[in-house]
Amino acid sequence: MVATTDATSAVTGGGGAGSGRQQQHTLSARVRKIIQSIKEIVGNFSDADIYMVLKETNMDPNETVQKLLNQGLRFFYLFIFCCVD
């Protein structure tokens, strides 16, 4: 879920193991713009998923796109190999 305001937005991600709570991160307009740009390239990933990978890649949008595209291809290949007799 993404809630937006004029200057920032909040991305809600999953809570810690067993906590049952969700964490909220307030994002700058710059980060929101990066997430939207990445989403246009990679397609069906949530804002929270994209933000999580951005954090893993030290906010490098190029590496984030590569990771997400590779992840999407991995699911595609698993589907093809699992469903073909």
mmCIF file of C-alpha atoms in Angstrom:
data_model
loop_
_atom_site.group_PDB
_atom_site.id
_atom_site.type_symbol
_atom_site.label_atom_id
_atom_site.label_comp_id
_atom_site.label_asym_id
_atom_site.label_seq_id
_atom_site.Cartn_x
_atom_site.Cartn_y
_atom_site.Cartn_z
ATOM 1 C CA MET A 1 0.000 0.000 0.000
ATOM 2 C CA VAL A 2 1.287 3.449 -0.806
ATOM 3 C CA ALA A 3 -0.117 6.613 0.694
ATOM 4 C CA THR A 4 1.072 9.880 -0.796
ATOM 5 C CA THR A 5 1.267 13.434 0.437
ATOM 6 C CA ASP A 6 2.734 16.539 -1.171
ATOM 7 C CA ALA A 7 6.324 16.098 -0.011
ATOM 8 C CA THR A 8 6.621 12.454 1.025
ATOM 9 C CA SER A 9 4.937 9.098 0.774
ATOM 10 C CA ALA A 10 4.769 6.100 3.039
ATOM 11 C CA VAL A 11 5.519 2.599 1.791
ATOM 12 C CA THR A 12 4.155 -0.136 3.989
ATOM 13 C CA GLY A 13 6.133 -3.345 4.069
ATOM 14 C CA GLY A 14 5.911 -6.528 6.068
ATOM 15 C CA GLY A 15 6.781 -6.504 9.741
ATOM 16 C CA GLY A 16 9.483 -8.534 11.411
ATOM 17 C CA ALA A 17 9.169 -12.267 11.848
ATOM 18 C CA GLY A 18 6.229 -13.070 14.075
ATOM 19 C CA SER A 19 5.551 -9.436 14.913
ATOM 20 C CA GLY A 20 2.282 -9.148 13.000
ATOM 21 C CA ARG A 21 3.033 -5.443 12.538
ATOM 22 C CA GLN A 22 3.878 -3.514 9.437
ATOM 23 C CA GLN A 23 6.737 -1.066 9.106
ATOM 24 C CA GLN A 24 6.190 2.304 7.495
ATOM 25 C CA HIS A 25 8.908 4.189 5.675
ATOM 26 C CA THR A 26 8.509 7.819 4.721
ATOM 27 C CA LEU A 27 9.941 8.467 1.290
ATOM 28 C CA SER A 28 11.050 11.682 -0.315
ATOM 29 C CA ALA A 29 9.570 12.842 -3.599
ATOM 30 C CA ARG A 30 12.878 11.927 -5.267
ATOM 31 C CA VAL A 31 12.660 8.296 -4.098
ATOM 32 C CA ARG A 32 8.994 8.077 -5.131
ATOM 33 C CA LYS A 33 9.971 9.304 -8.604
ATOM 34 C CA ILE A 34 12.724 6.667 -8.827
ATOM 35 C CA ILE A 35 10.276 3.942 -7.779
ATOM 36 C CA GLN A 36 7.747 5.056 -10.407
ATOM 37 C CA SER A 37 10.446 5.098 -13.109
ATOM 38 C CA ILE A 38 11.586 1.598 -12.145
ATOM 39 C CA LYS A 39 7.974 0.392 -12.081
ATOM 40 C CA GLU A 40 7.515 1.535 -15.692
ATOM 41 C CA ILE A 41 10.446 -0.673 -16.704
ATOM 42 C CA VAL A 42 9.894 -3.796 -14.615
ATOM 43 C CA GLY A 43 6.096 -3.981 -14.575
ATOM 44 C CA ASN A 44 4.259 -6.003 -11.959
ATOM 45 C CA PHE A 45 6.206 -5.283 -8.794
ATOM 46 C CA SER A 46 4.705 -3.356 -5.900
ATOM 47 C CA ASP A 47 6.187 -0.092 -4.703
ATOM 48 C CA ALA A 48 7.169 -1.837 -1.463
ATOM 49 C CA ASP A 49 8.994 -4.595 -3.378
ATOM 50 C CA ILE A 50 10.848 -2.060 -5.502
ATOM 51 C CA TYR A 51 11.790 -0.018 -2.431
ATOM 52 C CA MET A 52 13.070 -3.154 -0.674
ATOM 53 C CA VAL A 53 15.369 -3.982 -3.618
ATOM 54 C CA LEU A 54 16.456 -0.338 -3.850
ATOM 55 C CA LYS A 55 17.572 -0.550 -0.220
ATOM 56 C CA GLU A 56 19.410 -3.835 -0.912
ATOM 57 C CA THR A 57 21.291 -2.190 -3.780
ATOM 58 C CA ASN A 58 22.198 0.950 -1.814
ATOM 59 C CA MET A 59 19.617 2.992 -3.757
ATOM 60 C CA ASP A 60 21.169 2.157 -7.147
ATOM 61 C CA PRO A 61 18.280 2.254 -9.655
ATOM 62 C CA ASN A 62 20.246 0.480 -12.417
ATOM 63 C CA GLU A 63 21.132 -2.478 -10.229
ATOM 64 C CA THR A 64 17.575 -2.537 -8.860
ATOM 65 C CA VAL A 65 16.120 -2.836 -12.369
ATOM 66 C CA GLN A 66 18.559 -5.646 -13.197
ATOM 67 C CA LYS A 67 17.664 -7.593 -10.049
ATOM 68 C CA LEU A 68 13.928 -7.213 -10.585
ATOM 69 C CA LEU A 69 14.110 -8.150 -14.270
ATOM 70 C CA ASN A 70 16.212 -11.209 -13.431
ATOM 71 C CA GLN A 71 13.745 -12.197 -10.743
ATOM 72 C CA GLY A 72 10.863 -11.893 -13.222
ATOM 73 C CA LEU A 73 12.701 -14.035 -15.779
ATOM 74 C CA ARG A 74 13.411 -16.657 -13.128
ATOM 75 C CA PHE A 75 9.666 -16.987 -12.397
ATOM 76 C CA PHE A 76 8.927 -17.146 -16.130
ATOM 77 C CA TYR A 77 11.428 -19.974 -16.676
ATOM 78 C CA LEU A 78 10.142 -21.896 -13.646
ATOM 79 C CA PHE A 79 6.617 -21.625 -15.016
ATOM 80 C CA ILE A 80 7.686 -22.817 -18.479
ATOM 81 C CA PHE A 81 9.703 -25.783 -17.178
ATOM 82 C CA CYS A 82 7.079 -26.824 -14.624
ATOM 83 C CA CYS A 83 4.144 -26.693 -17.037
ATOM 84 C CA VAL A 84 5.680 -28.310 -20.130
ATOM 85 C CA ASP A 85 5.374 -32.089 -20.370
#
